[in-house]
Short mmCIF file of N, CA and C in Angstrom, two decimals:
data_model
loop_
_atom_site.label_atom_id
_atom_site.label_comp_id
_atom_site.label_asym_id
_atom_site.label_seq_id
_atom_site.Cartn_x
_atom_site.Cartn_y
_atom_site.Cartn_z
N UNK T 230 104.93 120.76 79.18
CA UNK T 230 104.04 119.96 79.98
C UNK T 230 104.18 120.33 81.44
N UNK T 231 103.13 120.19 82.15
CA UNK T 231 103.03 120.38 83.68
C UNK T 231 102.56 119.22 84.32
N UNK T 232 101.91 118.69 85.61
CA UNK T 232 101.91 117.91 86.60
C UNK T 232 100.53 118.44 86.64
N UNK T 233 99.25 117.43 86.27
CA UNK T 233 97.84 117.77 86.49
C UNK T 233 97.55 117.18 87.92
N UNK T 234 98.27 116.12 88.11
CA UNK T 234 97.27 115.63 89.82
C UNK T 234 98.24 114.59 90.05
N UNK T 235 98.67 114.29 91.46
CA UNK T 235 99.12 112.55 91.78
C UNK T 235 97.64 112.01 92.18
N UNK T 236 97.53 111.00 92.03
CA UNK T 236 96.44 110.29 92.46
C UNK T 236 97.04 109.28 93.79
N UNK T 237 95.97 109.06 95.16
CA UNK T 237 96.26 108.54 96.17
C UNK T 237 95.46 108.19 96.49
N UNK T 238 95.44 106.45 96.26
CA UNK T 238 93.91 105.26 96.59
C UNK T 238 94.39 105.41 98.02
N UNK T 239 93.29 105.34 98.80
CA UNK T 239 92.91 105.47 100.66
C UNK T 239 91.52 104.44 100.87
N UNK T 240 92.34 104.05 102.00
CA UNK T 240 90.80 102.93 102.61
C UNK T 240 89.94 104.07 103.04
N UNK T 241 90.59 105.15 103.88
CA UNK T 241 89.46 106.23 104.70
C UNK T 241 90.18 107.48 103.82
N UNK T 242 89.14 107.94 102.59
CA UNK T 242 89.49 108.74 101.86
C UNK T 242 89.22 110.79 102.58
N UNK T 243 88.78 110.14 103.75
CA UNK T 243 88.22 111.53 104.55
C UNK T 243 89.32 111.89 105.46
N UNK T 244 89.65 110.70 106.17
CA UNK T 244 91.32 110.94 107.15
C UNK T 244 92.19 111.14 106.22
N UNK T 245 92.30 110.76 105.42
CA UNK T 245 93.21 111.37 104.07
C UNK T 245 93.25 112.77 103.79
N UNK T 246 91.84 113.05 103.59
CA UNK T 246 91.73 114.44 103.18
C UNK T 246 92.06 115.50 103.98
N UNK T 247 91.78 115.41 104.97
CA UNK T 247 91.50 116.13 106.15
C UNK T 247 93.33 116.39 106.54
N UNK T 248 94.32 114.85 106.10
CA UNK T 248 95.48 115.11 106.85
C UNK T 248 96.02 115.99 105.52
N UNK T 249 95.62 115.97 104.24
CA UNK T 249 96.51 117.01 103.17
C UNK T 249 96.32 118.36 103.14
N UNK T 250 94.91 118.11 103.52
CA UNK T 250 94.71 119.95 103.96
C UNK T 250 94.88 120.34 105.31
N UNK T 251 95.40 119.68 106.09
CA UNK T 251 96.24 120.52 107.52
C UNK T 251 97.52 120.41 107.52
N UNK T 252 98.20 119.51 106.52
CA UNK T 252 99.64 120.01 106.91
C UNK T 252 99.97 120.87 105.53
N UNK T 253 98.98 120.81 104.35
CA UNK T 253 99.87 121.18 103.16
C UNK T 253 98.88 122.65 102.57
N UNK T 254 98.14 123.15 103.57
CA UNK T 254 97.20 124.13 103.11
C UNK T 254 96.18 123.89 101.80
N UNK T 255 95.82 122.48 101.61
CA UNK T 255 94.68 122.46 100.55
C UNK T 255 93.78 122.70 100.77
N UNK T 256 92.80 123.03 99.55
CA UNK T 256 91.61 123.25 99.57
C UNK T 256 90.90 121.98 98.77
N UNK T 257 89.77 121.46 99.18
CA UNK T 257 88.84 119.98 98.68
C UNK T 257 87.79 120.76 98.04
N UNK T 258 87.52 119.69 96.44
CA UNK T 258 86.56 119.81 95.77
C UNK T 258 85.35 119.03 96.70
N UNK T 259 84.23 119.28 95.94
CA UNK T 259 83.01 118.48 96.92
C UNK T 259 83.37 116.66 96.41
N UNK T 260 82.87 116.11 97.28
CA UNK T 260 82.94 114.48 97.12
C UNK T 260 82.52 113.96 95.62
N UNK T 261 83.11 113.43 94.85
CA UNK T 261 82.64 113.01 93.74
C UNK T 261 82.41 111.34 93.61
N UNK T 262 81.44 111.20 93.34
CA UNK T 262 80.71 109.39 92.99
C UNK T 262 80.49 108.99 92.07
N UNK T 263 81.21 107.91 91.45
CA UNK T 263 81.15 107.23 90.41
C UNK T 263 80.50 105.89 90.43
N UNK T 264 78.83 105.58 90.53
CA UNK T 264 78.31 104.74 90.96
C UNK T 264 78.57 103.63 89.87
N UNK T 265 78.45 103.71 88.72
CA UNK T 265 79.28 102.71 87.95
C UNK T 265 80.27 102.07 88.12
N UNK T 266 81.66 102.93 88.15
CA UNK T 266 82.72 102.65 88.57
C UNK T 266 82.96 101.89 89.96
N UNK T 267 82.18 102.73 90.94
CA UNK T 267 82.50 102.01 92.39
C UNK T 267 83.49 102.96 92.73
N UNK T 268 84.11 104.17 92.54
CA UNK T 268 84.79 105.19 92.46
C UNK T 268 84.55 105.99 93.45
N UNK T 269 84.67 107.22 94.82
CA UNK T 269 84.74 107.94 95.14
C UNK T 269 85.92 108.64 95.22
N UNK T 270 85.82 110.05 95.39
CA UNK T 270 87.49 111.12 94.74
C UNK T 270 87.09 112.53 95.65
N UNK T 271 87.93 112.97 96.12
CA UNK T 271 87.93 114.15 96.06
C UNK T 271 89.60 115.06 95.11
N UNK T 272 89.32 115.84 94.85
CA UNK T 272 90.23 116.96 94.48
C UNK T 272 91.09 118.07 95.21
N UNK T 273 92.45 117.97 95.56
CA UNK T 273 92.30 119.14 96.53
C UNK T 273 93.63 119.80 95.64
N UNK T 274 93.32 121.10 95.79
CA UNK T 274 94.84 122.07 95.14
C UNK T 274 94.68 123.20 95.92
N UNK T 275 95.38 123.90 95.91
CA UNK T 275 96.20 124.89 95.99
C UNK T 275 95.96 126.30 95.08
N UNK T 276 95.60 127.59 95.81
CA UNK T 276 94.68 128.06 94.81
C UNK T 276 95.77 128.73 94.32
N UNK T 277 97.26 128.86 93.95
CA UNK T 277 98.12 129.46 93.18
C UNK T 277 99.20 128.84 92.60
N UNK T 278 98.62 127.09 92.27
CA UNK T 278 98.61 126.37 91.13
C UNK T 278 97.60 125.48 90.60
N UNK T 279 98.02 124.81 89.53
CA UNK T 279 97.31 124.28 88.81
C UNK T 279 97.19 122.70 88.91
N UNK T 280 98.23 122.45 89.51
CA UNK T 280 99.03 120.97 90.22
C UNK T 280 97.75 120.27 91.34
N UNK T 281 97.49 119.27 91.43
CA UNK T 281 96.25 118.70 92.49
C UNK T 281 96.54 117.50 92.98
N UNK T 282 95.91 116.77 93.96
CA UNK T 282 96.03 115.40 94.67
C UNK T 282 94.89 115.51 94.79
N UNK T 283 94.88 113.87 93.90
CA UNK T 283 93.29 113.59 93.76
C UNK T 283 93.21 112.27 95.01
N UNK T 284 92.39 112.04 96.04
CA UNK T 284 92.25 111.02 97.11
C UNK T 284 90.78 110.47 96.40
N UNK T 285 91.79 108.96 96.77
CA UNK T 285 90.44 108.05 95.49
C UNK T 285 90.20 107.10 96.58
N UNK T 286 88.86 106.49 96.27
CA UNK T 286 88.54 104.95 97.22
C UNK T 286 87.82 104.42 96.06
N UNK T 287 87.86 103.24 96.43
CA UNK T 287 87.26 101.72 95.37
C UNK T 287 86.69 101.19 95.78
N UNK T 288 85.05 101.01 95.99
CA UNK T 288 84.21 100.08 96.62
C UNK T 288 84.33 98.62 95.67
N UNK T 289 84.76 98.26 94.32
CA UNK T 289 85.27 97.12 93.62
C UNK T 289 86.82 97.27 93.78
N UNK T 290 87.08 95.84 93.45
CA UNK T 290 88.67 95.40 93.25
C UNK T 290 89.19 96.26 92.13
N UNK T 291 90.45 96.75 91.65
CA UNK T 291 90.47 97.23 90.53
C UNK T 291 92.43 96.91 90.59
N UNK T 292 92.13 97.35 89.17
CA UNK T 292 94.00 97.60 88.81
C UNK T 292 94.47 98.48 88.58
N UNK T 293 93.77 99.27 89.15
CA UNK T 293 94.44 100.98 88.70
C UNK T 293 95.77 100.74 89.82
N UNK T 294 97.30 101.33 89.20
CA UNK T 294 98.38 102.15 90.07
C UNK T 294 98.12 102.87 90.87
N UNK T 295 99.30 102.92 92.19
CA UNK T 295 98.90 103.77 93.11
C UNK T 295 100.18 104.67 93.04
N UNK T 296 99.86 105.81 93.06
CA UNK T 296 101.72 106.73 92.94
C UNK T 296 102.40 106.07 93.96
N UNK T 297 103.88 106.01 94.09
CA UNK T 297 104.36 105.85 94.84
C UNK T 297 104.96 106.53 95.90
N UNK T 298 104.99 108.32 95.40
CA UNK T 298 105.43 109.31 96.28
C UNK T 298 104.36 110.30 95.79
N UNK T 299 104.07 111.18 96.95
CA UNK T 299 103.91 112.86 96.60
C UNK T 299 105.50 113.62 97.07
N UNK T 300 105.47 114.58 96.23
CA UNK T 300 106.35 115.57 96.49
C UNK T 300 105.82 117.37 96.70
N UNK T 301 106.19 117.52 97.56
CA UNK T 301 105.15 119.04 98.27
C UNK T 301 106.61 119.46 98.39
N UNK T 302 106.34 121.06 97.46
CA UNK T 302 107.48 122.13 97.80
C UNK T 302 106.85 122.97 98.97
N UNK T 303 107.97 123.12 100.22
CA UNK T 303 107.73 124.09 101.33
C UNK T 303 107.99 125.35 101.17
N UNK T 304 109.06 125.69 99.88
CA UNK T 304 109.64 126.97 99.38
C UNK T 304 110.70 127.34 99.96
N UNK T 305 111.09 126.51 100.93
CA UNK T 305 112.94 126.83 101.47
C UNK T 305 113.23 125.95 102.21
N UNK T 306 114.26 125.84 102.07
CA UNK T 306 115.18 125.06 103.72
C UNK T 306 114.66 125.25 105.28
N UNK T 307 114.44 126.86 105.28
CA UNK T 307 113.75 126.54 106.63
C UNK T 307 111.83 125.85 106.66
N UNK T 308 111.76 126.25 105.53
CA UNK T 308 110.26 125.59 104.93
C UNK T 308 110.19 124.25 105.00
N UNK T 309 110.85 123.31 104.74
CA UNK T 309 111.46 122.08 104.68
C UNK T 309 111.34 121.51 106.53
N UNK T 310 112.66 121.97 107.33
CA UNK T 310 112.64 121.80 108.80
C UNK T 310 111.56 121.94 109.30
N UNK T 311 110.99 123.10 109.25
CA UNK T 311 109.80 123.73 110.03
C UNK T 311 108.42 122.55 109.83
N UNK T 312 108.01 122.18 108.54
CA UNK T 312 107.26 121.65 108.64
C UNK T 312 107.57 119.67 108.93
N UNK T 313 108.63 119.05 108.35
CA UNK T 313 109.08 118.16 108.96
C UNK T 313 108.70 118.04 110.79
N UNK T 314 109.36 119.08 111.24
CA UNK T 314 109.23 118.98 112.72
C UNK T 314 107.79 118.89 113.19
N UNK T 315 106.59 119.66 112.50
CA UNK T 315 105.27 119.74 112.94
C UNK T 315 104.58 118.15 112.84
N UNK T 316 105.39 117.57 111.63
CA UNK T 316 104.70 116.23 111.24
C UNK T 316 105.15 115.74 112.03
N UNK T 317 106.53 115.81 112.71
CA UNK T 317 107.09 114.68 113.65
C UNK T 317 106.03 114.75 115.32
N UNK T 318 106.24 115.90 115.70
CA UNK T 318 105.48 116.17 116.49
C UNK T 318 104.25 115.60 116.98
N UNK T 319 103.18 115.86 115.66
CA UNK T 319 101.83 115.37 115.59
C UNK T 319 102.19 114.08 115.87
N UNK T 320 102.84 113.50 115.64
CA UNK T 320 103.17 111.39 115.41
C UNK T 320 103.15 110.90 114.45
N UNK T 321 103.46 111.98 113.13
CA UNK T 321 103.61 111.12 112.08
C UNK T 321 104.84 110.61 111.75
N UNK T 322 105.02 109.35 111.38
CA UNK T 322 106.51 109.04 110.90
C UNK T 322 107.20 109.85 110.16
N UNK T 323 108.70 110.52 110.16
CA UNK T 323 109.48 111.15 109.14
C UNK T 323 110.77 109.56 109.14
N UNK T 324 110.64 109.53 107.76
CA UNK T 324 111.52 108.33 107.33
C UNK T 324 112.61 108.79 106.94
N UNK T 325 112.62 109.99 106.56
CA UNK T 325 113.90 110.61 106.24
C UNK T 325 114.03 112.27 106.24
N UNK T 326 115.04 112.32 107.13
CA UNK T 326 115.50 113.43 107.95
C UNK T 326 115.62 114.33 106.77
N UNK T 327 115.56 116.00 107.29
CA UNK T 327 116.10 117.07 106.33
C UNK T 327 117.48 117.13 105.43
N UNK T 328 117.94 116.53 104.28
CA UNK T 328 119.28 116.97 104.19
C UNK T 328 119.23 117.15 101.87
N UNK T 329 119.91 117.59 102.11
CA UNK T 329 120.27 118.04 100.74
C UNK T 329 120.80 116.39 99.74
N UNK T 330 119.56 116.41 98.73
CA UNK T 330 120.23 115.24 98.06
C UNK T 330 121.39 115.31 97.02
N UNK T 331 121.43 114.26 95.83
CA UNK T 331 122.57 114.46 95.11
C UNK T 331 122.49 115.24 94.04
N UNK T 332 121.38 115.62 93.74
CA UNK T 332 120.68 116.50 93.05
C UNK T 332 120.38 117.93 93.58
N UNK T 333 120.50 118.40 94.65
CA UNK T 333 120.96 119.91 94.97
C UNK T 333 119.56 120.16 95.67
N UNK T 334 118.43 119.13 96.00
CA UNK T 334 116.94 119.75 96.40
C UNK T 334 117.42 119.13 97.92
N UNK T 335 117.24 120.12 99.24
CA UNK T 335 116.68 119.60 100.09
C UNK T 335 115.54 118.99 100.44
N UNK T 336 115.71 118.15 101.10
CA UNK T 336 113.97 117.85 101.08
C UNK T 336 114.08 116.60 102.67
N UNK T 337 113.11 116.37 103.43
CA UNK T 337 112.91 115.19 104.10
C UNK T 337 111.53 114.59 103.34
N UNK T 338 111.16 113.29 104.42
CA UNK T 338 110.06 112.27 103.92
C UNK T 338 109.08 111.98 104.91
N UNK T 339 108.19 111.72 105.18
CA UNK T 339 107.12 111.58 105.70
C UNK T 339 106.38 110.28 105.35
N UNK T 340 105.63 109.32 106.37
CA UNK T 340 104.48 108.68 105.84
C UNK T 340 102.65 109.38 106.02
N UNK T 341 102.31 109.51 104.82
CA UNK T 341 101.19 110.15 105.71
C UNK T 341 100.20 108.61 106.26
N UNK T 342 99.08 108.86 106.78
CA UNK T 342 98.59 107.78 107.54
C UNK T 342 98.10 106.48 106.79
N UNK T 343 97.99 106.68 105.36
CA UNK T 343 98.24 105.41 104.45
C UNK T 343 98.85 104.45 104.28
N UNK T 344 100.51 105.31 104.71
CA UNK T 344 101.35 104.60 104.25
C UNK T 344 102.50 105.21 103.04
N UNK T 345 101.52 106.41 102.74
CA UNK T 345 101.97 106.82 101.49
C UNK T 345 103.47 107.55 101.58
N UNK T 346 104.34 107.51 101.14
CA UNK T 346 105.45 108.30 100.99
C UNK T 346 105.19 110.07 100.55
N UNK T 347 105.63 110.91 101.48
CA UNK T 347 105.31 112.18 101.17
C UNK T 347 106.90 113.08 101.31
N UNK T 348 107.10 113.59 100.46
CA UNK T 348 108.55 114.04 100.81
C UNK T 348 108.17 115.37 100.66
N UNK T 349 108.56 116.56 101.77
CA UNK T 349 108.98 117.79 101.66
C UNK T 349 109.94 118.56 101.26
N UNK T 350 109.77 118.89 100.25
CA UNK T 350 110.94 119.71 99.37
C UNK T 350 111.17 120.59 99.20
N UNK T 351 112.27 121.94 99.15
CA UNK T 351 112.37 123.14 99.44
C UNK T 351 112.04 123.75 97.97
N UNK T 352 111.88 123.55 96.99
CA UNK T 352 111.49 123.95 95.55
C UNK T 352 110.67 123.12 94.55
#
């Protein structure tokens, strides 16, 4: 088994989008509408996987779950720092600093402008 998509409900599903594809190099499917549902989505991946973050909005109340983390590999330790520091920079919150957990992955944490928990991970 593999990892098809995290899903991430957003009040402004466009400031959303816009912040996953400038810090994490995505690429966005076109806007998708689910006029039944009350649903709008976009899709964004990465064109050398298969892995996606789908950014959802709800014009109805609903009970769908919201993930509680994304996890984005940077591909190293200095991959990890380097981009941590750019998020700090810009003004986004880092909640948790670069350091190696108990499990052997470096990684720090991020909020992106949701709220959402985003952790950068070296693998």
């Amino acid at each position: 088994m593999k990892l098809s998509h995290v899903g991430i409900v957003a009040n402004d599903i466009e400031a959303l989008r816009y912040w996953y594809m400038r810090y994490f190099a995505l690429t966005s499917s076109e806007l998708y509408r689910n006029e039944d549902s009350g649903v709008s989505c976009y899709f964004l991946s990465w064109p050398d996987s298969d892995a996606s973050v789908e950014i959802l909005a709800y014009d109805k109340k609903t009970t769908d779950s919201v993930a509680g983390h994304v996890a984005i590999a940077a591909g190293s330790r200095e991959g990890v720092r380097f981009l941590t520091e750019l998020l700090r920079t810009d003004g986004n919150p880092v909640i948790s600093e670069p350091a190696e957990t108990v499990v052997g992955t470096y990684m720090s944490a991020c909020l992106d402008p949701e709220g959402n928990r985003v952790e950068i991970v070296d693998r």
